[in-house]
PDB file of C-alpha atoms in Angstrom:
ATOM      1  CA  UNK A 246       5.775   5.213  52.113  1.00 86.00           C
ATOM      2  CA  UNK A 247       7.748   3.103  49.799  1.00 88.00           C
ATOM      3  CA  UNK A 248       9.210  -0.756  50.414  1.00 89.00           C
ATOM      4  CA  UNK A 249      12.894  -2.346  49.358  1.00 89.00           C
ATOM      5  CA  UNK A 250      11.327  -5.465  49.075  1.00 92.00           C
ATOM      6  CA  UNK A 251      10.965  -8.874  46.574  1.00 94.00           C
ATOM      7  CA  UNK A 252       7.207  -8.823  45.034  1.00 94.00           C
ATOM      8  CA  UNK A 253       7.534 -12.844  45.362  1.00 96.00           C
ATOM      9  CA  UNK A 254       8.200 -12.764  48.814  1.00 97.00           C
ATOM     10  CA  UNK A 255       5.938  -8.951  49.210  1.00 96.00           C
ATOM     11  CA  UNK A 256       3.094  -9.894  47.803  1.00 97.00           C
ATOM     12  CA  UNK A 257       2.598 -13.284  49.496  1.00 98.00           C
ATOM     13  CA  UNK A 258       3.007 -11.645  52.757  1.00 97.00           C
ATOM     14  CA  UNK A 259       0.282  -9.227  52.656  1.00 97.00           C
ATOM     15  CA  UNK A 260      -2.012 -11.266  51.570  1.00 97.00           C
ATOM     16  CA  UNK A 261      -0.754 -13.989  53.993  1.00 97.00           C
ATOM     17  CA  UNK A 262      -1.273 -10.942  57.018  1.00 97.00           C
ATOM     18  CA  UNK A 263      -4.609 -10.350  55.320  1.00 96.00           C
ATOM     19  CA  UNK A 264      -4.034  -6.831  54.391  1.00 95.00           C
ATOM     20  CA  UNK A 265      -7.678  -5.406  53.399  1.00 94.00           C
ATOM     21  CA  UNK A 266      -6.618  -4.395  49.457  1.00 95.00           C
ATOM     22  CA  UNK A 267      -8.866  -3.028  46.607  1.00 97.00           C
ATOM     23  CA  UNK A 268      -6.397  -2.904  43.933  1.00 97.00           C
ATOM     24  CA  UNK A 269      -3.682  -5.160  42.456  1.00 97.00           C
ATOM     25  CA  UNK A 270      -2.157  -5.012  39.073  1.00 95.00           C
ATOM     26  CA  UNK A 271       1.529  -5.103  38.081  1.00 90.00           C
ATOM     27  CA  UNK A 272       3.852  -3.013  36.180  1.00 85.00           C
ATOM     28  CA  UNK A 273       7.569  -5.507  36.441  1.00 84.00           C
ATOM     29  CA  UNK A 274       9.358  -6.211  33.423  1.00 80.00           C
ATOM     30  CA  UNK A 275       8.671 -10.217  33.233  1.00 88.00           C
ATOM     31  CA  UNK A 276       8.313  -9.784  29.821  1.00 88.00           C
ATOM     32  CA  UNK A 277      12.514 -10.262  30.497  1.00 90.00           C
ATOM     33  CA  UNK A 278      13.052 -13.142  32.875  1.00 94.00           C
ATOM     34  CA  UNK A 279      16.855 -12.049  33.072  1.00 95.00           C
ATOM     35  CA  UNK A 280      15.041  -8.417  33.879  1.00 92.00           C
ATOM     36  CA  UNK A 281      13.319  -9.799  37.182  1.00 95.00           C
ATOM     37  CA  UNK A 282      15.373  -9.929  40.418  1.00 96.00           C
ATOM     38  CA  UNK A 283      14.466 -14.058  41.434  1.00 97.00           C
ATOM     39  CA  UNK A 284      13.790 -14.269  45.308  1.00 96.00           C
ATOM     40  CA  UNK A 285      17.013 -15.150  47.516  1.00 95.00           C
ATOM     41  CA  UNK A 286      19.158 -13.301  44.799  1.00 96.00           C
ATOM     42  CA  UNK A 287      21.028 -10.304  46.698  1.00 95.00           C
ATOM     43  CA  UNK A 288      20.784  -6.873  43.904  1.00 94.00           C
ATOM     44  CA  UNK A 289      24.389  -6.457  43.534  1.00 96.00           C
ATOM     45  CA  UNK A 290      25.005  -9.997  42.497  1.00 97.00           C
ATOM     46  CA  UNK A 291      22.164  -9.280  39.992  1.00 97.00           C
ATOM     47  CA  UNK A 292      23.965  -8.677  35.863  1.00 96.00           C
ATOM     48  CA  UNK A 293      26.837 -11.173  37.309  1.00 98.00           C
ATOM     49  CA  UNK A 294      24.059 -14.081  37.895  1.00 98.00           C
ATOM     50  CA  UNK A 295      22.598 -13.380  34.431  1.00 97.00           C
ATOM     51  CA  UNK A 296      24.961 -12.896  32.400  1.00 97.00           C
ATOM     52  CA  UNK A 297      26.816 -16.336  33.838  1.00 98.00           C
ATOM     53  CA  UNK A 298      24.083 -18.258  34.214  1.00 98.00           C
ATOM     54  CA  UNK A 299      21.072 -17.152  32.157  1.00 98.00           C
ATOM     55  CA  UNK A 300      18.953 -20.339  31.947  1.00 98.00           C
ATOM     56  CA  UNK A 301      19.108 -20.805  35.739  1.00 98.00           C
ATOM     57  CA  UNK A 302      18.611 -17.487  36.030  1.00 98.00           C
ATOM     58  CA  UNK A 303      15.452 -17.798  34.264  1.00 98.00           C
ATOM     59  CA  UNK A 304      14.032 -20.460  35.680  1.00 98.00           C
ATOM     60  CA  UNK A 305      14.631 -19.189  39.004  1.00 98.00           C
ATOM     61  CA  UNK A 306      12.924 -16.156  38.070  1.00 98.00           C
ATOM     62  CA  UNK A 307       9.663 -17.564  37.224  1.00 98.00           C
ATOM     63  CA  UNK A 308       9.735 -19.376  39.732  1.00 98.00           C
ATOM     64  CA  UNK A 309       9.602 -16.828  41.607  1.00 98.00           C
ATOM     65  CA  UNK A 310       7.033 -15.155  38.872  1.00 97.00           C
ATOM     66  CA  UNK A 311       4.419 -17.891  39.654  1.00 98.00           C
ATOM     67  CA  UNK A 312       4.416 -16.925  43.700  1.00 98.00           C
ATOM     68  CA  UNK A 313       3.811 -13.237  42.509  1.00 98.00           C
ATOM     69  CA  UNK A 314       0.615 -13.810  40.147  1.00 98.00           C
ATOM     70  CA  UNK A 315       0.352 -17.010  42.660  1.00 98.00           C
ATOM     71  CA  UNK A 316      -0.439 -14.269  45.003  1.00 98.00           C
ATOM     72  CA  UNK A 317      -2.142 -11.913  42.562  1.00 98.00           C
ATOM     73  CA  UNK A 318      -4.910 -13.952  42.372  1.00 98.00           C
ATOM     74  CA  UNK A 319      -5.114 -14.852  45.880  1.00 98.00           C
ATOM     75  CA  UNK A 320      -6.096 -11.158  46.491  1.00 98.00           C
ATOM     76  CA  UNK A 321      -8.242 -11.442  43.441  1.00 98.00           C
ATOM     77  CA  UNK A 322     -10.425 -14.199  45.259  1.00 98.00           C
ATOM     78  CA  UNK A 323     -10.505 -12.300  48.114  1.00 97.00           C
ATOM     79  CA  UNK A 324     -12.532  -9.652  46.147  1.00 97.00           C
ATOM     80  CA  UNK A 325     -10.039  -7.524  45.329  1.00 98.00           C
ATOM     81  CA  UNK A 326      -9.871  -6.014  41.303  1.00 98.00           C
ATOM     82  CA  UNK A 327      -7.054  -7.483  40.025  1.00 98.00           C
ATOM     83  CA  UNK A 328      -5.757  -7.310  36.331  1.00 97.00           C
ATOM     84  CA  UNK A 329      -2.459  -6.959  34.201  1.00 93.00           C
ATOM     85  CA  UNK A 330      -1.160  -4.145  32.555  1.00 88.00           C
ATOM     86  CA  UNK A 331       0.322  -6.227  29.605  1.00 81.00           C
ATOM     87  CA  UNK A 332       4.201  -7.099  30.928  1.00 84.00           C
ATOM     88  CA  UNK A 333       3.815 -10.916  30.075  1.00 88.00           C
ATOM     89  CA  UNK A 334       3.582 -11.910  33.690  1.00 94.00           C
ATOM     90  CA  UNK A 335       1.366 -14.027  33.291  1.00 95.00           C
ATOM     91  CA  UNK A 336       2.615 -16.414  30.995  1.00 93.00           C
ATOM     92  CA  UNK A 337       5.844 -16.186  32.658  1.00 95.00           C
ATOM     93  CA  UNK A 338       4.339 -17.699  35.769  1.00 97.00           C
ATOM     94  CA  UNK A 339       2.146 -19.868  33.740  1.00 97.00           C
ATOM     95  CA  UNK A 340       6.034 -21.478  32.862  1.00 97.00           C
ATOM     96  CA  UNK A 341       6.776 -20.797  36.367  1.00 97.00           C
ATOM     97  CA  UNK A 342       4.688 -24.031  37.133  1.00 97.00           C
ATOM     98  CA  UNK A 343       1.424 -21.807  38.543  1.00 98.00           C
ATOM     99  CA  UNK A 344      -1.682 -23.493  36.123  1.00 97.00           C
ATOM    100  CA  UNK A 345      -4.202 -20.022  37.189  1.00 98.00           C
ATOM    101  CA  UNK A 346      -2.026 -17.711  36.140  1.00 97.00           C
ATOM    102  CA  UNK A 347      -4.524 -16.901  33.855  1.00 96.00           C
ATOM    103  CA  UNK A 348      -7.422 -15.954  36.324  1.00 98.00           C
ATOM    104  CA  UNK A 349      -7.217 -12.308  35.609  1.00 97.00           C
ATOM    105  CA  UNK A 350      -7.515 -10.646  32.285  1.00 96.00           C
ATOM    106  CA  UNK A 351      -4.990  -7.870  31.005  1.00 94.00           C
ATOM    107  CA  UNK A 352      -6.326  -4.365  31.178  1.00 95.00           C
ATOM    108  CA  UNK A 353      -7.334  -4.409  27.674  1.00 96.00           C
ATOM    109  CA  UNK A 354      -9.835  -6.554  27.708  1.00 96.00           C
ATOM    110  CA  UNK A 355     -11.152  -6.093  31.005  1.00 96.00           C
ATOM    111  CA  UNK A 356     -11.440  -2.317  31.412  1.00 96.00           C
ATOM    112  CA  UNK A 357     -10.718  -0.107  27.693  1.00 97.00           C
ATOM    113  CA  UNK A 358     -11.772  -2.581  24.606  1.00 98.00           C
ATOM    114  CA  UNK A 359     -15.175  -0.501  24.663  1.00 97.00           C
ATOM    115  CA  UNK A 360     -13.667   2.833  24.059  1.00 97.00           C
ATOM    116  CA  UNK A 361     -11.079   0.660  21.465  1.00 98.00           C
ATOM    117  CA  UNK A 362     -14.578   0.214  19.686  1.00 98.00           C
ATOM    118  CA  UNK A 363     -15.185   4.432  19.410  1.00 96.00           C
ATOM    119  CA  UNK A 364     -11.380   4.491  18.338  1.00 97.00           C
ATOM    120  CA  UNK A 365     -10.576   6.074  21.022  1.00 97.00           C
ATOM    121  CA  UNK A 366      -7.081   5.975  22.539  1.00 96.00           C
ATOM    122  CA  UNK A 367      -3.871   8.518  23.094  1.00 96.00           C
ATOM    123  CA  UNK A 368      -3.983  11.741  21.310  1.00 98.00           C
ATOM    124  CA  UNK A 369      -0.081  13.297  21.816  1.00 97.00           C
ATOM    125  CA  UNK A 370       0.893  16.325  20.488  1.00 98.00           C
ATOM    126  CA  UNK A 371       4.055  18.937  21.758  1.00 98.00           C
ATOM    127  CA  UNK A 372       4.893  22.445  20.975  1.00 98.00           C
ATOM    128  CA  UNK A 373       7.711  22.698  18.919  1.00 98.00           C
ATOM    129  CA  UNK A 374       8.239  26.500  20.141  1.00 98.00           C
ATOM    130  CA  UNK A 375       9.388  24.611  23.517  1.00 97.00           C
ATOM    131  CA  UNK A 376       7.203  26.991  24.790  1.00 97.00           C
ATOM    132  CA  UNK A 377       4.531  25.930  27.478  1.00 97.00           C
ATOM    133  CA  UNK A 378       1.978  28.680  26.679  1.00 98.00           C
ATOM    134  CA  UNK A 379       1.765  27.514  23.708  1.00 98.00           C
ATOM    135  CA  UNK A 380       0.401  23.947  25.110  1.00 98.00           C
ATOM    136  CA  UNK A 381      -1.456  26.311  28.071  1.00 98.00           C
ATOM    137  CA  UNK A 382      -3.300  27.827  24.041  1.00 98.00           C
ATOM    138  CA  UNK A 383      -3.530  24.100  22.824  1.00 98.00           C
ATOM    139  CA  UNK A 384      -5.669  22.563  26.306  1.00 98.00           C
ATOM    140  CA  UNK A 385      -8.176  25.247  25.712  1.00 98.00           C
ATOM    141  CA  UNK A 386      -8.851  24.793  22.496  1.00 98.00           C
ATOM    142  CA  UNK A 387      -9.188  21.177  23.169  1.00 98.00           C
ATOM    143  CA  UNK A 388     -11.519  21.898  26.526  1.00 98.00           C
ATOM    144  CA  UNK A 389     -13.460  24.782  24.020  1.00 98.00           C
ATOM    145  CA  UNK A 390     -13.491  21.959  21.219  1.00 98.00           C
ATOM    146  CA  UNK A 391     -15.545  19.486  23.365  1.00 98.00           C
ATOM    147  CA  UNK A 392     -16.998  20.880  25.777  1.00 97.00           C
ATOM    148  CA  UNK A 393     -19.150  18.140  27.284  1.00 96.00           C
ATOM    149  CA  UNK A 394     -16.545  15.610  27.814  1.00 96.00           C
ATOM    150  CA  UNK A 395     -16.067  15.875  31.718  1.00 97.00           C
ATOM    151  CA  UNK A 396     -13.607  12.630  31.813  1.00 96.00           C
ATOM    152  CA  UNK A 397     -11.321  15.016  29.196  1.00 97.00           C
ATOM    153  CA  UNK A 398     -12.143  18.291  31.197  1.00 98.00           C
ATOM    154  CA  UNK A 399     -11.017  16.505  34.367  1.00 98.00           C
ATOM    155  CA  UNK A 400      -8.088  14.904  32.784  1.00 98.00           C
ATOM    156  CA  UNK A 401      -6.841  18.744  31.552  1.00 98.00           C
ATOM    157  CA  UNK A 402      -7.085  20.443  34.191  1.00 97.00           C
ATOM    158  CA  UNK A 403      -5.427  17.888  36.418  1.00 98.00           C
ATOM    159  CA  UNK A 404      -2.407  17.041  34.130  1.00 97.00           C
ATOM    160  CA  UNK A 405      -1.901  20.878  33.906  1.00 97.00           C
ATOM    161  CA  UNK A 406      -2.186  21.711  37.625  1.00 97.00           C
ATOM    162  CA  UNK A 407      -0.156  18.146  38.467  1.00 96.00           C
ATOM    163  CA  UNK A 408       2.120  17.055  35.433  1.00 95.00           C
ATOM    164  CA  UNK A 409       5.501  18.729  34.863  1.00 95.00           C
ATOM    165  CA  UNK A 410       6.950  19.148  31.465  1.00 96.00           C
ATOM    166  CA  UNK A 411      10.518  17.143  30.719  1.00 93.00           C
ATOM    167  CA  UNK A 412      11.969  18.690  27.744  1.00 92.00           C
ATOM    168  CA  UNK A 413       9.659  19.169  24.827  1.00 95.00           C
ATOM    169  CA  UNK A 414       6.682  21.035  26.155  1.00 98.00           C
ATOM    170  CA  UNK A 415       3.894  17.879  25.489  1.00 98.00           C
ATOM    171  CA  UNK A 416       0.157  17.293  25.787  1.00 98.00           C
ATOM    172  CA  UNK A 417      -1.494  13.751  25.688  1.00 97.00           C
ATOM    173  CA  UNK A 418      -5.150  13.024  26.216  1.00 97.00           C
ATOM    174  CA  UNK A 419      -7.837  10.571  24.905  1.00 97.00           C
ATOM    175  CA  UNK A 420     -10.209  11.444  21.817  1.00 97.00           C
ATOM    176  CA  UNK A 421     -11.357   8.810  19.616  1.00 96.00           C
ATOM    177  CA  UNK A 422     -12.961   9.192  15.119  1.00 97.00           C
ATOM    178  CA  UNK A 423     -14.218  12.739  14.861  1.00 96.00           C
ATOM    179  CA  UNK A 424     -12.241  14.057  17.068  1.00 97.00           C
ATOM    180  CA  UNK A 425      -8.827  13.942  16.694  1.00 98.00           C
ATOM    181  CA  UNK A 426      -9.322  15.351  13.266  1.00 98.00           C
ATOM    182  CA  UNK A 427     -10.853  18.446  14.826  1.00 98.00           C
ATOM    183  CA  UNK A 428      -7.912  19.324  17.196  1.00 98.00           C
ATOM    184  CA  UNK A 429      -5.510  18.678  14.486  1.00 98.00           C
ATOM    185  CA  UNK A 430      -7.334  21.327  12.286  1.00 98.00           C
ATOM    186  CA  UNK A 431      -7.724  23.412  15.226  1.00 98.00           C
ATOM    187  CA  UNK A 432      -4.272  23.192  16.296  1.00 98.00           C
ATOM    188  CA  UNK A 433      -3.388  23.559  12.558  1.00 98.00           C
ATOM    189  CA  UNK A 434      -5.068  27.125  12.468  1.00 98.00           C
ATOM    190  CA  UNK A 435      -3.875  28.236  15.691  1.00 98.00           C
ATOM    191  CA  UNK A 436      -0.548  28.272  13.637  1.00 98.00           C
ATOM    192  CA  UNK A 437      -1.148  29.829  10.932  1.00 98.00           C
ATOM    193  CA  UNK A 438      -2.630  32.603  12.598  1.00 98.00           C
ATOM    194  CA  UNK A 439      -0.196  33.115  15.204  1.00 98.00           C
ATOM    195  CA  UNK A 440      -2.522  32.147  18.007  1.00 98.00           C
ATOM    196  CA  UNK A 441       0.749  29.315  19.207  1.00 98.00           C
ATOM    197  CA  UNK A 442       4.583  30.228  17.636  1.00 97.00           C
ATOM    198  CA  UNK A 443       5.615  27.543  16.283  1.00 98.00           C
ATOM    199  CA  UNK A 444       4.433  24.341  14.237  1.00 98.00           C
ATOM    200  CA  UNK A 445       2.944  21.691  16.504  1.00 98.00           C
ATOM    201  CA  UNK A 446       3.568  18.187  16.179  1.00 98.00           C
ATOM    202  CA  UNK A 447       0.589  15.774  16.836  1.00 98.00           C
ATOM    203  CA  UNK A 448       0.957  11.585  17.458  1.00 97.00           C
ATOM    204  CA  UNK A 449       0.181   9.272  19.824  1.00 94.00           C
ATOM    205  CA  UNK A 450       0.802   6.223  22.118  1.00 90.00           C
ATOM    206  CA  UNK A 451       1.763   2.688  20.659  1.00 86.00           C
ATOM    207  CA  UNK A 452      -1.122   1.285  22.395  1.00 89.00           C
ATOM    208  CA  UNK A 453      -4.304   2.481  20.070  1.00 94.00           C
ATOM    209  CA  UNK A 454      -7.638   1.073  18.899  1.00 95.00           C
ATOM    210  CA  UNK A 455      -6.367  -0.130  15.287  1.00 94.00           C
ATOM    211  CA  UNK A 456      -2.637  -0.126  14.991  1.00 95.00           C
ATOM    212  CA  UNK A 457      -1.686  -2.925  17.672  1.00 94.00           C
ATOM    213  CA  UNK A 458      -0.937  -7.270  17.368  1.00 95.00           C
ATOM    214  CA  UNK A 459      -0.441  -7.892  21.023  1.00 92.00           C
ATOM    215  CA  UNK A 460      -1.936 -11.376  22.567  1.00 92.00           C
ATOM    216  CA  UNK A 461      -1.499 -10.070  25.841  1.00 88.00           C
ATOM    217  CA  UNK A 462      -2.192  -6.690  26.133  1.00 90.00           C
ATOM    218  CA  UNK A 463      -4.333  -4.927  23.567  1.00 93.00           C
ATOM    219  CA  UNK A 464      -5.453  -7.306  21.106  1.00 95.00           C
ATOM    220  CA  UNK A 465      -5.863  -9.950  24.439  1.00 95.00           C
ATOM    221  CA  UNK A 466      -8.918 -11.770  24.121  1.00 95.00           C
ATOM    222  CA  UNK A 467     -10.576 -10.975  20.971  1.00 97.00           C
ATOM    223  CA  UNK A 468     -14.283 -11.944  20.090  1.00 97.00           C
ATOM    224  CA  UNK A 469     -13.418 -13.909  17.333  1.00 96.00           C
ATOM    225  CA  UNK A 470      -9.631 -15.345  18.583  1.00 96.00           C
ATOM    226  CA  UNK A 471      -8.083 -12.798  16.410  1.00 96.00           C
ATOM    227  CA  UNK A 472      -5.388 -11.928  19.318  1.00 95.00           C
ATOM    228  CA  UNK A 473      -1.854 -12.591  16.996  1.00 93.00           C
ATOM    229  CA  UNK A 474      -3.304 -11.375  13.906  1.00 93.00           C
ATOM    230  CA  UNK A 475      -0.121  -9.204  12.297  1.00 92.00           C
ATOM    231  CA  UNK A 476      -1.975  -7.490   9.655  1.00 94.00           C
ATOM    232  CA  UNK A 477      -3.867  -4.950  11.041  1.00 95.00           C
ATOM    233  CA  UNK A 478      -1.088  -2.725  12.464  1.00 95.00           C
ATOM    234  CA  UNK A 479       0.633  -3.351   8.789  1.00 96.00           C
ATOM    235  CA  UNK A 480      -2.481  -2.549   7.386  1.00 96.00           C
ATOM    236  CA  UNK A 481      -2.894   1.152   9.482  1.00 97.00           C
ATOM    237  CA  UNK A 482       1.282   1.548   8.715  1.00 97.00           C
ATOM    238  CA  UNK A 483       0.133   1.113   4.906  1.00 98.00           C
ATOM    239  CA  UNK A 484      -3.561   3.540   5.199  1.00 97.00           C
ATOM    240  CA  UNK A 485      -1.333   6.298   7.242  1.00 98.00           C
ATOM    241  CA  UNK A 486       1.505   6.925   4.752  1.00 98.00           C
ATOM    242  CA  UNK A 487      -1.282   7.172   2.495  1.00 98.00           C
ATOM    243  CA  UNK A 488      -3.293   9.484   4.641  1.00 98.00           C
ATOM    244  CA  UNK A 489      -0.038  11.561   4.497  1.00 98.00           C
ATOM    245  CA  UNK A 490       1.415  11.294   8.022  1.00 98.00           C
ATOM    246  CA  UNK A 491       4.642  12.844   8.394  1.00 97.00           C
ATOM    247  CA  UNK A 492       5.956   9.729   9.791  1.00 96.00           C
ATOM    248  CA  UNK A 493       5.553   5.939  10.226  1.00 97.00           C
ATOM    249  CA  UNK A 494       6.945   3.430  12.430  1.00 95.00           C
ATOM    250  CA  UNK A 495       6.517   0.066  12.774  1.00 94.00           C
ATOM    251  CA  UNK A 496       8.219  -1.161  15.149  1.00 91.00           C
ATOM    252  CA  UNK A 497       7.152  -4.638  18.126  1.00 86.00           C
ATOM    253  CA  UNK A 498       8.115  -4.972  21.923  1.00 77.00           C
ATOM    254  CA  UNK A 499       5.673  -2.737  22.820  1.00 69.00           C
ATOM    255  CA  UNK A 500       5.923  -3.294  27.029  1.00 70.00           C
ATOM    256  CA  UNK A 501       5.069  -7.021  26.170  1.00 79.00           C
ATOM    257  CA  UNK A 502       8.871  -8.017  25.082  1.00 76.00           C
ATOM    258  CA  UNK A 503      10.710  -8.256  21.777  1.00 79.00           C
ATOM    259  CA  UNK A 504       8.801 -10.514  19.154  1.00 82.00           C
ATOM    260  CA  UNK A 505       5.344 -10.759  21.484  1.00 86.00           C
ATOM    261  CA  UNK A 506       3.629  -7.600  19.390  1.00 91.00           C
ATOM    262  CA  UNK A 507       3.904  -5.286  16.262  1.00 94.00           C
ATOM    263  CA  UNK A 508       2.382  -1.544  16.822  1.00 94.00           C
ATOM    264  CA  UNK A 509       2.129   1.164  14.116  1.00 96.00           C
ATOM    265  CA  UNK A 510       2.664   4.704  15.433  1.00 95.00           C
ATOM    266  CA  UNK A 511       2.113   7.536  13.128  1.00 97.00           C
ATOM    267  CA  UNK A 512       3.813  11.443  13.565  1.00 97.00           C
ATOM    268  CA  UNK A 513       1.785  14.373  11.677  1.00 98.00           C
ATOM    269  CA  UNK A 514       3.131  18.009  11.577  1.00 98.00           C
ATOM    270  CA  UNK A 515       0.730  20.633  12.041  1.00 98.00           C
ATOM    271  CA  UNK A 516       2.316  23.922  10.347  1.00 98.00           C
ATOM    272  CA  UNK A 517      -0.835  26.048   9.566  1.00 98.00           C
ATOM    273  CA  UNK A 518      -0.374  25.572   5.791  1.00 98.00           C
ATOM    274  CA  UNK A 519      -3.158  24.072   3.756  1.00 98.00           C
ATOM    275  CA  UNK A 520      -1.744  21.326   2.617  1.00 98.00           C
ATOM    276  CA  UNK A 521      -0.810  20.303   6.405  1.00 98.00           C
ATOM    277  CA  UNK A 522      -4.361  20.445   6.914  1.00 98.00           C
ATOM    278  CA  UNK A 523      -5.616  17.799   4.220  1.00 98.00           C
ATOM    279  CA  UNK A 524      -3.275  15.769   5.603  1.00 98.00           C
ATOM    280  CA  UNK A 525      -4.303  15.945   9.288  1.00 98.00           C
ATOM    281  CA  UNK A 526      -8.493  15.659   8.366  1.00 98.00           C
ATOM    282  CA  UNK A 527      -7.507  12.175   6.515  1.00 98.00           C
ATOM    283  CA  UNK A 528      -4.971  10.822   9.479  1.00 98.00           C
ATOM    284  CA  UNK A 529      -6.921  11.763  11.839  1.00 98.00           C
ATOM    285  CA  UNK A 530      -9.864  10.371  10.827  1.00 98.00           C
ATOM    286  CA  UNK A 531      -8.294   7.187   9.001  1.00 97.00           C
ATOM    287  CA  UNK A 532      -5.670   6.412  11.950  1.00 97.00           C
ATOM    288  CA  UNK A 533      -9.049   5.949  14.579  1.00 97.00           C
ATOM    289  CA  UNK A 534     -11.107   4.650  12.357  1.00 97.00           C
ATOM    290  CA  UNK A 535      -9.403   1.705  11.383  1.00 97.00           C
ATOM    291  CA  UNK A 536      -9.645   0.983  15.030  1.00 97.00           C
ATOM    292  CA  UNK A 537     -13.536   1.128  14.705  1.00 98.00           C
ATOM    293  CA  UNK A 538     -12.975  -1.367  11.298  1.00 97.00           C
ATOM    294  CA  UNK A 539     -10.336  -3.536  13.078  1.00 97.00           C
ATOM    295  CA  UNK A 540     -13.436  -4.606  15.509  1.00 98.00           C
ATOM    296  CA  UNK A 541     -16.135  -4.489  13.156  1.00 97.00           C
ATOM    297  CA  UNK A 542     -14.370  -7.219  11.617  1.00 96.00           C
ATOM    298  CA  UNK A 543     -13.568  -8.871  15.278  1.00 97.00           C
ATOM    299  CA  UNK A 544     -17.623  -9.092  15.944  1.00 96.00           C
ATOM    300  CA  UNK A 545     -18.295  -6.286  18.452  1.00 97.00           C
ATOM    301  CA  UNK A 546     -21.971  -4.981  18.308  1.00 97.00           C
ATOM    302  CA  UNK A 547     -20.486  -1.577  19.333  1.00 97.00           C
ATOM    303  CA  UNK A 548     -17.548  -0.682  16.821  1.00 97.00           C
ATOM    304  CA  UNK A 549     -20.892  -1.969  14.387  1.00 96.00           C
ATOM    305  CA  UNK A 550     -23.260   0.548  15.436  1.00 96.00           C
ATOM    306  CA  UNK A 551     -20.182   3.230  15.744  1.00 96.00           C
ATOM    307  CA  UNK A 552     -18.937   2.586  12.600  1.00 96.00           C
ATOM    308  CA  UNK A 553     -23.387   2.986  11.287  1.00 95.00           C
ATOM    309  CA  UNK A 554     -23.872   6.196  13.536  1.00 95.00           C
ATOM    310  CA  UNK A 555     -20.376   7.829  11.939  1.00 94.00           C
ATOM    311  CA  UNK A 556     -20.385   6.216   8.847  1.00 93.00           C
ATOM    312  CA  UNK A 557     -17.486   4.634   9.279  1.00 95.00           C
ATOM    313  CA  UNK A 558     -16.830   2.959   5.430  1.00 93.00           C
ATOM    314  CA  UNK A 559     -16.040  -0.863   6.796  1.00 93.00           C
ATOM    315  CA  UNK A 560     -14.805  -1.981   2.926  1.00 90.00           C
ATOM    316  CA  UNK A 561     -15.564  -5.902   4.140  1.00 86.00           C
ATOM    317  CA  UNK A 562     -19.025  -4.945   4.939  1.00 82.00           C
ATOM    318  CA  UNK A 563     -20.201  -4.053   1.422  1.00 81.00           C
ATOM    319  CA  UNK A 564     -22.770  -6.004  -0.448  1.00 67.00           C
ATOM    320  CA  UNK A 565     -23.445  -7.500   2.920  1.00 57.00           C
TER     321      UNK A 565
END
């Protein structure tokens, strides 16, 4: 069932009616008020109004966002699990006049940060052959590499059944420090042996453990207050460049709006050569390793434990 409506109207009404809701979040493009339709504005008038009176439109959008977020907080007060997906709606609602806009957390400090402390994050690959059978082969390889990872097995099988390929066949999962390099080297071996028909390109999401400065998303509420420190993604990009990544990028935006975050990305090619194997081992060790180091530096005991247990060198701790 789909409902066409404005969240600033619909959510408060659902709350008023006492509708039982267990989980509430939001993915509106709230980082740009001109991309949020205010209450009382027809869809057909959106673009003309935003272009003709951008300041007035922004003010109205923020007032609507304040009502939207106020309802989300109302659901939280009623017992629902409520979180922000990192789209800046809380700060826009604050500017719209709602002073409890940050009463609920972003999803990273609420759920994901312990994974980041372990160097876990998105691991993505695409089959340059264009043949879905190559992804099926790599799926099997990943499952064989990590037989005890129940979450990974459940996800891969669900993706095989329910996620259709669009364009180049690809897959994504979450792997951590000490896992990504194993997968990358296995893929390179598969290319070399002819088990897959063409090279495999390996990357990740901009959302990752050690490559981001994003105070409203990945680095919200860091233990040491380092939410907005931008050195880490720049250092990540330099480390990935030195490690031999095929493509390194530095970009900003990432769902929270231009100017509110910096991300570093990397892509590496498994082409079956010995040189590719050497690069993949370095990149796919050092890239998530930066996530462990970043969280050790921020004061997370779990990250410190992971670093000691798995032999992650933490330069700022040497000699301490």
